[in-house]
Short mmCIF file of C-alpha atoms in Angstrom, two decimals:
data_model
loop_
_atom_site.label_atom_id
_atom_site.label_comp_id
_atom_site.label_asym_id
_atom_site.label_seq_id
_atom_site.Cartn_x
_atom_site.Cartn_y
_atom_site.Cartn_z
CA MET Q 1 10.31 -23.80 -6.35
CA ASN Q 2 8.42 -21.71 -8.93
CA TYR Q 3 6.95 -18.82 -7.13
CA SER Q 4 6.05 -16.95 -9.98
CA ARG Q 5 2.70 -19.00 -10.28
CA PHE Q 6 1.60 -17.66 -6.60
CA ILE Q 7 2.62 -14.11 -7.04
CA THR Q 8 -0.69 -12.15 -8.09
CA THR Q 9 -0.42 -9.71 -11.13
CA VAL Q 10 -0.37 -6.46 -8.70
CA SER Q 11 2.27 -8.01 -6.92
CA ALA Q 12 4.38 -8.99 -9.88
CA ALA Q 13 4.08 -5.72 -11.33
CA ARG Q 14 5.57 -3.84 -7.88
CA LYS Q 15 9.14 -2.06 -8.73
CA ALA Q 16 11.48 -0.81 -5.94
CA SER Q 17 10.94 2.67 -5.25
CA PRO Q 18 13.75 4.90 -6.47
CA ILE Q 19 13.53 7.14 -3.59
CA ARG Q 20 13.18 4.16 -0.74
CA LEU Q 21 16.39 2.65 -2.74
CA LEU Q 22 18.46 6.19 -2.14
CA THR Q 23 17.19 6.20 1.84
CA GLU Q 24 18.70 2.70 2.50
CA LEU Q 25 21.57 3.85 0.13
CA MET Q 26 22.33 6.81 2.32
CA GLN Q 27 22.00 4.50 5.79
CA LYS Q 28 24.93 2.30 4.59
CA SER Q 29 26.90 5.13 3.27
CA PRO Q 30 29.64 6.74 5.41
CA PRO Q 31 29.45 9.86 7.37
CA SER Q 32 31.42 11.58 5.11
CA LEU Q 33 28.65 11.12 2.40
CA ILE Q 34 27.43 14.59 1.50
CA SER Q 35 24.04 14.20 0.18
CA LEU Q 36 21.35 16.59 -1.53
CA ALA Q 37 19.36 13.36 -2.79
CA GLY Q 38 16.91 12.52 0.27
CA GLY Q 39 13.93 13.97 1.16
CA ALA Q 40 14.34 13.75 4.22
CA PRO Q 41 13.86 16.56 7.31
CA ASN Q 42 16.45 17.60 9.60
CA PRO Q 43 16.39 16.10 13.02
CA ASN Q 44 17.86 18.93 14.67
CA VAL Q 45 14.36 20.63 14.15
CA PHE Q 46 12.57 17.58 16.23
CA PRO Q 47 11.57 18.16 20.07
CA PHE Q 48 12.36 15.10 21.21
CA LYS Q 49 16.45 14.88 22.25
CA ARG Q 50 16.88 11.82 24.77
CA ALA Q 51 15.16 8.89 26.45
CA THR Q 52 15.47 6.49 29.48
CA ILE Q 53 12.96 3.89 29.25
CA ALA Q 54 12.72 1.95 32.86
CA ILE Q 55 12.39 -1.79 32.27
CA GLY Q 56 12.38 -4.70 34.37
CA HIS Q 57 14.55 -5.42 37.39
CA GLY Q 58 15.93 -1.94 37.68
CA THR Q 59 17.72 -1.73 34.45
CA THR Q 60 16.98 1.16 31.62
CA VAL Q 61 17.55 1.31 27.68
CA GLU Q 62 19.06 4.54 27.12
CA ILE Q 63 18.58 6.26 23.90
CA GLY Q 64 20.91 9.27 23.41
CA GLU Q 65 20.73 12.09 21.28
CA ASP Q 66 22.67 10.68 18.25
CA LEU Q 67 20.77 7.56 18.30
CA MET Q 68 17.47 9.52 19.17
CA LYS Q 69 18.05 11.47 15.57
CA ARG Q 70 18.14 8.05 14.20
CA ALA Q 71 14.94 6.99 15.91
CA LEU Q 72 12.93 9.97 14.40
CA GLN Q 73 14.22 9.63 10.95
CA TYR Q 74 13.42 7.80 7.98
CA SER Q 75 14.72 4.30 7.89
CA ALA Q 76 14.74 1.16 5.83
CA SER Q 77 11.54 -0.79 4.57
CA ALA Q 78 12.47 -4.01 5.94
CA GLY Q 79 13.42 -2.74 9.14
CA ILE Q 80 16.41 -1.46 10.97
CA PRO Q 81 19.75 -3.35 10.03
CA GLU Q 82 20.77 -4.33 13.81
CA LEU Q 83 17.22 -5.41 14.66
CA LEU Q 84 16.88 -7.67 11.32
CA SER Q 85 20.43 -9.32 12.19
CA TRP Q 86 19.08 -10.18 15.61
CA LEU Q 87 15.86 -11.64 14.08
CA LYS Q 88 17.58 -13.51 11.76
CA ALA Q 89 19.93 -14.91 14.32
CA LEU Q 90 16.98 -15.70 16.54
CA GLN Q 91 15.09 -17.69 14.06
CA GLN Q 92 18.00 -20.04 13.08
CA ASN Q 93 19.10 -20.51 16.71
CA LEU Q 94 15.15 -21.66 17.37
CA HIS Q 95 14.26 -22.99 14.59
CA ASN Q 96 16.86 -24.04 12.29
CA PRO Q 97 15.66 -23.49 8.73
CA PRO Q 98 17.03 -25.55 6.25
CA THR Q 99 16.44 -22.68 4.04
CA ALA Q 100 19.05 -20.72 6.00
CA ASN Q 101 21.68 -21.34 3.71
CA TYR Q 102 20.04 -21.82 0.05
CA SER Q 103 20.43 -19.22 -2.22
CA PRO Q 104 17.85 -16.37 -2.85
CA GLU Q 105 16.27 -18.24 -6.04
CA GLN Q 106 15.85 -21.49 -3.82
CA GLY Q 107 14.15 -19.42 -1.20
CA GLN Q 108 16.92 -18.83 1.22
CA MET Q 109 15.26 -17.66 4.52
CA GLU Q 110 14.36 -14.04 4.52
CA VAL Q 111 13.03 -11.57 7.44
CA CYS Q 112 11.45 -8.60 7.54
CA VAL Q 113 9.60 -6.34 10.16
CA THR Q 114 6.05 -5.61 9.77
CA THR Q 115 3.99 -3.14 11.90
CA GLY Q 116 2.61 -5.73 14.12
CA SER Q 117 2.07 -9.47 12.18
CA GLN Q 118 -1.18 -8.30 11.01
CA GLU Q 119 -0.10 -6.24 8.47
CA GLY Q 120 2.59 -8.51 7.20
CA LEU Q 121 -0.43 -11.46 7.02
CA CYS Q 122 -2.47 -8.65 5.12
CA LYS Q 123 0.49 -8.03 2.68
CA VAL Q 124 1.13 -11.50 2.31
CA PHE Q 125 -2.77 -12.27 1.82
CA GLU Q 126 -2.77 -9.62 -0.96
CA MET Q 127 0.52 -10.52 -2.53
CA LEU Q 128 -1.00 -14.36 -3.09
CA ILE Q 129 -4.91 -13.98 -3.66
CA ASN Q 130 -6.44 -13.44 -6.95
CA PRO Q 131 -10.32 -13.69 -7.11
CA GLY Q 132 -11.49 -17.26 -7.29
CA ASP Q 133 -8.24 -18.74 -5.60
CA ASN Q 134 -8.93 -21.29 -3.33
CA ILE Q 135 -7.13 -21.39 -0.16
CA LEU Q 136 -7.39 -23.56 2.90
CA LEU Q 137 -7.56 -22.76 6.93
CA ASP Q 138 -9.24 -24.66 9.96
CA ALA Q 139 -11.90 -22.74 11.39
CA PRO Q 140 -12.82 -21.39 13.67
CA THR Q 141 -10.06 -18.55 13.35
CA TYR Q 142 -8.57 -15.74 14.23
CA SER Q 143 -11.33 -13.01 13.04
CA GLY Q 144 -9.24 -10.53 11.46
CA THR Q 145 -7.57 -12.95 9.24
CA LEU Q 146 -11.27 -13.82 8.14
CA ALA Q 147 -11.88 -10.12 7.63
CA ALA Q 148 -8.62 -9.56 5.72
CA LEU Q 149 -9.64 -12.45 3.51
CA ARG Q 150 -13.24 -12.07 2.77
CA PRO Q 151 -12.57 -8.68 0.49
CA LEU Q 152 -10.17 -10.53 -1.82
CA GLY Q 153 -12.75 -12.67 -3.41
CA CYS Q 154 -11.44 -16.19 -2.40
CA ASN Q 155 -13.17 -19.40 -1.86
CA ILE Q 156 -12.04 -20.27 1.64
CA ILE Q 157 -12.20 -24.05 1.88
CA ASN Q 158 -12.61 -24.74 5.83
CA VAL Q 159 -10.17 -28.13 6.93
CA PRO Q 160 -11.75 -29.74 9.91
CA SER Q 161 -9.98 -29.50 13.28
CA ASP Q 162 -9.85 -30.96 16.83
CA GLN Q 163 -7.89 -30.47 20.01
CA HIS Q 164 -5.10 -31.13 18.10
CA GLY Q 165 -5.05 -28.98 15.59
CA ILE Q 166 -5.96 -29.58 11.35
CA ILE Q 167 -6.95 -33.21 10.93
CA PRO Q 168 -4.31 -34.54 8.30
CA LYS Q 169 -6.82 -36.98 6.99
CA ALA Q 170 -9.36 -34.68 6.58
CA LEU Q 171 -7.06 -32.45 4.95
CA LYS Q 172 -6.19 -35.41 2.78
CA GLU Q 173 -9.59 -36.03 2.00
CA ILE Q 174 -10.20 -32.03 0.60
CA LEU Q 175 -6.87 -32.40 -1.04
CA SER Q 176 -7.61 -35.82 -3.57
CA THR Q 177 -9.97 -33.27 -5.33
CA TRP Q 178 -6.98 -32.64 -7.53
CA SER Q 179 -5.27 -35.10 -9.88
CA SER Q 180 -1.82 -35.57 -10.08
CA GLU Q 181 -2.28 -33.62 -13.46
CA ASP Q 182 -3.79 -30.42 -11.93
CA VAL Q 183 -0.54 -30.99 -9.89
CA LYS Q 184 1.81 -31.21 -12.66
CA ASN Q 185 0.01 -28.59 -14.94
CA HIS Q 186 -0.15 -26.14 -12.18
CA SER Q 187 -3.77 -25.58 -12.34
CA HIS Q 188 -5.30 -22.40 -10.99
CA HIS Q 189 -7.79 -24.48 -9.05
CA LEU Q 190 -5.33 -25.83 -6.84
CA PRO Q 191 -5.38 -24.09 -3.39
CA LYS Q 192 -2.55 -21.32 -2.86
CA PHE Q 193 -2.04 -21.77 0.56
CA LEU Q 194 -2.67 -23.12 3.94
CA TYR Q 195 -3.52 -20.58 6.68
CA THR Q 196 -3.26 -22.15 10.40
CA ILE Q 197 -2.41 -20.65 13.88
CA PRO Q 198 -0.36 -23.87 15.11
CA ASN Q 199 0.09 -22.74 18.76
CA GLY Q 200 -2.75 -21.67 21.16
CA CYS Q 201 -4.97 -20.67 18.06
CA ASN Q 202 -7.67 -17.98 18.74
CA PRO Q 203 -9.96 -18.34 19.37
CA THR Q 204 -9.93 -22.31 20.32
CA GLY Q 205 -6.83 -22.47 22.20
CA ASN Q 206 -5.81 -25.88 20.13
CA SER Q 207 -2.18 -26.72 19.08
CA LEU Q 208 -1.07 -28.48 16.09
CA THR Q 209 0.85 -31.84 17.34
CA THR Q 210 4.61 -32.30 15.69
CA GLU Q 211 3.47 -35.48 14.10
CA ARG Q 212 0.17 -33.79 12.42
CA LYS Q 213 2.83 -30.98 11.00
CA LYS Q 214 5.14 -33.41 9.28
CA GLU Q 215 1.80 -35.30 7.64
CA ILE Q 216 0.59 -31.79 6.56
CA TYR Q 217 3.82 -30.40 5.27
CA GLN Q 218 4.17 -33.67 2.86
CA LEU Q 219 0.82 -32.87 1.83
CA ALA Q 220 1.90 -29.27 0.87
CA ARG Q 221 4.81 -31.25 -1.39
CA LYS Q 222 2.38 -33.45 -3.01
CA TYR Q 223 0.21 -30.61 -3.79
CA ASP Q 224 2.69 -27.68 -4.24
CA PHE Q 225 1.03 -25.45 -2.00
CA LEU Q 226 2.26 -22.98 0.25
CA ILE Q 227 1.87 -23.08 4.16
CA ILE Q 228 1.07 -19.48 6.08
CA GLU Q 229 2.23 -20.32 9.73
CA ASP Q 230 0.66 -17.28 11.72
CA ASP Q 231 2.47 -17.95 15.14
CA PRO Q 232 1.93 -15.24 17.57
CA TYR Q 233 1.70 -17.45 20.60
CA TYR Q 234 4.58 -19.43 20.33
CA PHE Q 235 6.16 -17.85 22.59
CA LEU Q 236 3.50 -18.66 25.13
CA GLN Q 237 3.70 -22.35 24.98
CA PHE Q 238 3.11 -23.65 28.48
CA GLU Q 239 5.48 -26.71 28.50
CA LYS Q 240 8.95 -27.47 27.15
CA PRO Q 241 10.39 -28.41 24.83
CA TRP Q 242 8.48 -26.25 22.36
CA ALA Q 243 6.90 -27.81 19.58
CA PRO Q 244 8.90 -28.03 16.17
CA THR Q 245 7.61 -25.44 13.67
CA PHE Q 246 6.64 -25.51 9.98
CA LEU Q 247 9.59 -23.32 9.55
CA SER Q 248 11.80 -25.96 11.13
CA MET Q 249 10.65 -28.35 8.48
CA ASP Q 250 10.77 -26.62 5.12
CA VAL Q 251 13.06 -27.96 3.15
CA ASP Q 252 11.12 -26.45 -0.03
CA GLY Q 253 10.93 -22.72 0.99
CA ARG Q 254 7.17 -23.12 1.28
CA VAL Q 255 6.58 -21.66 4.48
CA ILE Q 256 5.67 -18.05 5.33
CA ARG Q 257 5.88 -17.53 8.92
CA THR Q 258 4.70 -14.59 11.17
CA ASP Q 259 5.91 -13.75 14.12
CA SER Q 260 4.95 -11.03 16.85
CA PHE Q 261 6.05 -9.50 19.85
CA SER Q 262 2.63 -8.14 20.91
CA LYS Q 263 2.19 -10.41 23.51
CA ILE Q 264 5.62 -10.63 25.19
CA LEU Q 265 7.07 -7.07 24.80
CA SER Q 266 3.82 -4.76 23.99
CA SER Q 267 0.82 -4.94 21.83
CA GLY Q 268 0.75 -1.05 21.38
CA LEU Q 269 4.45 -0.72 19.90
CA ARG Q 270 3.30 -2.84 16.71
CA ILE Q 271 6.25 -4.71 16.11
CA GLY Q 272 5.76 -7.76 14.04
CA PHE Q 273 8.28 -9.63 11.61
CA LEU Q 274 7.84 -12.06 8.46
CA THR Q 275 10.33 -15.28 7.98
CA GLY Q 276 10.30 -16.98 4.51
CA PRO Q 277 11.62 -17.51 1.01
CA LYS Q 278 13.39 -14.23 -0.04
CA PRO Q 279 11.30 -14.05 -3.38
CA LEU Q 280 8.39 -13.83 -1.31
CA ILE Q 281 9.26 -11.64 1.57
CA ASP Q 282 11.37 -9.30 -1.28
CA ARG Q 283 7.77 -8.74 -2.57
CA VAL Q 284 6.03 -7.67 0.46
CA ILE Q 285 8.84 -5.19 1.10
CA LEU Q 286 8.19 -3.64 -1.96
CA HIS Q 287 4.24 -3.25 -0.99
CA ILE Q 288 5.55 -1.55 2.36
CA GLN Q 289 7.89 0.66 0.42
CA VAL Q 290 4.76 2.04 -1.34
CA SER Q 291 2.14 1.55 1.92
CA THR Q 292 3.75 2.30 5.53
CA MET Q 293 7.31 2.96 4.08
CA HIS Q 294 8.68 1.22 7.07
CA THR Q 295 7.38 0.26 10.30
CA SER Q 296 6.82 3.13 12.50
CA THR Q 297 10.05 3.28 15.00
CA PHE Q 298 8.35 5.17 18.34
CA THR Q 299 4.89 4.45 17.45
CA GLN Q 300 2.34 7.55 17.91
CA ALA Q 301 3.55 9.41 20.85
CA SER Q 302 1.46 11.88 21.41
CA THR Q 303 2.38 15.40 22.90
CA LYS Q 304 -0.64 17.59 23.99
CA LEU Q 305 -0.32 21.46 23.50
CA PRO Q 306 -2.64 23.97 24.65
CA THR Q 307 -5.31 23.47 22.10
CA GLU Q 308 -4.47 20.75 19.73
CA LEU Q 309 -2.97 17.18 20.12
CA TYR Q 310 -0.43 16.08 17.99
CA LEU Q 311 1.09 13.04 16.92
CA GLU Q 312 4.86 12.37 16.70
CA LYS Q 313 6.23 9.01 15.35
CA ILE Q 314 9.74 8.32 16.73
CA THR Q 315 11.27 4.80 15.94
CA PHE Q 316 10.13 2.11 18.25
CA GLN Q 317 12.15 -0.20 16.30
CA ILE Q 318 15.06 1.22 17.68
CA MET Q 319 13.84 0.90 21.53
CA ILE Q 320 13.29 -2.78 20.76
CA SER Q 321 16.91 -3.36 19.27
CA GLN Q 322 18.08 -1.53 22.22
CA LEU Q 323 16.21 -3.90 24.38
CA LEU Q 324 17.17 -6.79 22.93
CA HIS Q 325 20.74 -6.31 22.35
CA GLN Q 326 20.75 -5.48 26.18
CA TRP Q 327 19.29 -8.46 26.88
CA GLY Q 328 21.18 -10.80 24.46
CA GLU Q 329 19.07 -13.93 23.38
CA LYS Q 330 19.66 -15.46 26.91
CA GLY Q 331 17.85 -12.60 28.62
CA PHE Q 332 15.25 -12.29 25.89
CA LEU Q 333 14.16 -16.20 26.56
CA GLU Q 334 14.56 -15.74 30.44
CA HIS Q 335 11.72 -13.02 29.99
CA ILE Q 336 9.74 -15.30 27.92
CA ASP Q 337 9.99 -17.91 30.57
CA ARG Q 338 8.62 -15.10 33.12
CA VAL Q 339 5.72 -14.44 30.73
CA VAL Q 340 4.97 -18.05 30.24
CA GLU Q 341 4.75 -18.63 34.06
CA PHE Q 342 2.37 -15.98 34.26
CA TYR Q 343 -0.12 -16.94 31.39
CA ARG Q 344 0.30 -20.66 32.84
CA THR Q 345 -0.93 -19.32 36.13
CA GLN Q 346 -3.80 -17.65 34.49
CA ARG Q 347 -4.82 -20.41 32.50
CA ASP Q 348 -5.33 -22.65 35.23
CA ALA Q 349 -7.14 -19.96 37.53
CA MET Q 350 -9.84 -19.76 34.30
CA LEU Q 351 -9.87 -23.71 34.30
CA ILE Q 352 -10.31 -24.15 38.03
CA ALA Q 353 -13.11 -21.47 37.95
CA ALA Q 354 -14.47 -23.18 34.63
CA ASP Q 355 -14.62 -26.35 36.44
CA LYS Q 356 -16.11 -25.14 39.56
CA TRP Q 357 -19.36 -23.12 37.93
CA LEU Q 358 -19.64 -24.44 34.04
CA LYS Q 359 -18.49 -28.47 34.14
CA ASP Q 360 -22.35 -29.21 34.03
CA LEU Q 361 -23.14 -27.03 31.09
CA ALA Q 362 -20.44 -26.96 29.01
CA GLU Q 363 -17.33 -28.81 27.82
CA TRP Q 364 -13.66 -27.75 27.05
CA TYR Q 365 -9.97 -28.74 26.52
CA PRO Q 366 -7.08 -27.44 28.50
CA PRO Q 367 -5.09 -25.07 26.23
CA ALA Q 368 -1.26 -25.80 25.96
CA ALA Q 369 -0.38 -22.28 24.43
CA GLY Q 370 -2.05 -19.03 24.20
CA MET Q 371 -4.68 -16.87 26.21
CA PHE Q 372 -7.98 -18.31 25.39
CA LEU Q 373 -10.54 -21.19 26.60
CA TRP Q 374 -13.06 -22.07 23.72
CA ILE Q 375 -15.88 -23.56 25.94
CA LYS Q 376 -19.03 -25.35 24.10
CA ILE Q 377 -22.22 -24.49 25.57
CA LYS Q 378 -24.52 -27.73 25.98
CA GLY Q 379 -28.15 -27.62 24.97
CA VAL Q 380 -27.22 -23.94 23.07
CA SER Q 381 -27.24 -23.95 19.37
CA ASP Q 382 -26.12 -19.99 19.13
CA THR Q 383 -24.42 -18.32 21.80
CA GLN Q 384 -25.00 -14.63 20.64
CA GLN Q 385 -28.07 -14.43 22.41
CA LEU Q 386 -26.96 -15.63 25.35
CA ILE Q 387 -23.51 -13.40 25.29
CA MET Q 388 -25.22 -10.20 23.94
CA GLU Q 389 -27.97 -9.92 25.81
CA LYS Q 390 -27.99 -12.40 28.66
CA ALA Q 391 -24.76 -12.25 29.99
CA LEU Q 392 -24.12 -8.85 29.12
CA GLN Q 393 -27.04 -7.29 31.12
CA LYS Q 394 -25.40 -8.90 34.11
CA GLU Q 395 -21.81 -6.66 33.08
CA VAL Q 396 -20.09 -9.91 32.01
CA LEU Q 397 -18.58 -10.11 28.31
CA LEU Q 398 -17.33 -13.00 26.54
CA VAL Q 399 -17.25 -13.73 22.56
CA PRO Q 400 -19.75 -15.71 20.57
CA GLY Q 401 -18.29 -18.62 18.89
CA GLY Q 402 -20.01 -17.29 15.27
CA ALA Q 403 -17.37 -14.55 15.29
CA PHE Q 404 -14.68 -17.04 14.29
CA ASN Q 405 -16.79 -18.90 11.63
CA ILE Q 406 -16.07 -18.30 7.94
CA ASP Q 407 -19.58 -17.01 7.73
CA SER Q 408 -20.17 -15.35 10.90
CA SER Q 409 -23.77 -15.30 10.38
CA GLU Q 410 -23.58 -19.35 11.17
CA PRO Q 411 -24.50 -20.37 14.58
CA SER Q 412 -22.14 -21.67 17.11
CA SER Q 413 -22.23 -23.26 20.52
CA TYR Q 414 -18.97 -21.73 21.52
CA VAL Q 415 -17.90 -18.52 23.56
CA ARG Q 416 -14.70 -17.59 23.94
CA ALA Q 417 -13.03 -16.82 27.00
CA SER Q 418 -9.78 -14.70 27.47
CA PHE Q 419 -7.66 -15.17 30.56
CA SER Q 420 -5.22 -12.93 30.02
CA LEU Q 421 -6.23 -9.60 31.97
CA SER Q 422 -8.52 -10.56 34.59
CA SER Q 423 -7.59 -11.68 38.53
CA PRO Q 424 -8.30 -15.60 39.15
CA ALA Q 425 -11.33 -13.68 41.48
CA GLN Q 426 -12.72 -12.06 38.60
CA MET Q 427 -12.65 -15.18 36.29
CA ASP Q 428 -14.70 -16.73 39.00
CA LEU Q 429 -17.16 -14.37 39.59
CA VAL Q 430 -17.91 -14.31 35.33
CA SER Q 431 -17.94 -17.90 35.24
CA GLU Q 432 -20.87 -17.89 38.00
CA ILE Q 433 -22.67 -15.01 36.49
CA PHE Q 434 -22.18 -17.11 33.29
CA LEU Q 435 -23.90 -19.94 34.84
CA ASN Q 436 -26.74 -17.51 36.16
CA SER Q 437 -27.19 -16.48 32.59
CA TYR Q 438 -27.85 -19.66 31.39
CA GLN Q 439 -30.23 -20.49 33.87
CA ASP Q 440 -31.90 -17.47 33.33
CA SER Q 441 -32.05 -18.34 29.60
CA PHE Q 442 -33.62 -21.44 29.93
CA SER Q 443 -36.28 -20.61 32.82
CA HIS Q 444 -37.74 -17.93 30.16
CA ASN Q 445 -38.23 -20.23 27.26
#
């Protein structure tokens, strides 16, 4: 793979921070090293000394004084070594990527920790997109992705999808705009990448089938574009075996994958990770060096003093790493099973409520993963007023579908209902109130 053609001028110009390199060198050095080089504060003056964190089933994670000193100190931009090694092993065991044993130049699999998967996505977009570049995605899609893309000045090409995700035939038709000569000559008009949420897509709940993924990957090879596999709901698939990923099919080193712990460990800890070809992940790490420096490692825990609120940053990477090593991969996957069972029960309760109250006015497909039900309201061209006026007056809130369009001002007949937080009784009540709001809307027209 010739990665240089994908990278922007700004990203190509990034150089390693000498101070960040020294920080990482110090952390790899023996304790006998005497250093006057670093600008790190002395952890002995920090007020936090140790922590005991209670986790499920009566167990605890212990962070003693020595480990707490590490947790409160600067760390490597790519992530702390023990967490990185655990994540690399996890990715190899779950996905068995062909690139795991490639050379770095060939696109060897690399991993870095990010402050939530959203930071990873934003830095990947800024690494790849020049104004005027063409990119592919299947909308409606996550509004945070659209908000990150719009200011970059790219041309967003919408690929049609259905309840099974992107339609390969439609993608092929769009790509036929470009000739084999365009591909051979690396025309700058070729799409840089395809972005997709393959499991439990936010907002639609759609999940790509294995066969479609294979077809899409072959199109990526033919037209030489990257695939950004944004998969925060991978661990929330309701049926096993879990679907093979684009990463598992990546013989070329053209897949950049984002994963998140937000849905399964904590959304507030802001721990995500990128997996992809080393030449591209290294570019992201260079950007991290000069922006966040590294993922905040206990993440803005607050201590209230008599007249002031101080925010302290502690290393949450340490806490996550301790937990994962204590669990092991087996314990982690057992935790995932418990999380999935919870969300499956929530999904089923949402479907029961929708079927009870909304079946005559709406249609939907049961999601196979994730946290959302995507509902099409019959006879309504745009749900904005129905949600933001009628339903809100009755103290019920859903998300109008237009929020997930490439152009958010375009009307949408859909609403997104999240089933993650509400009880079955609340879902039933919301569905009944929504029906009443719908009926009121028509009675006043």
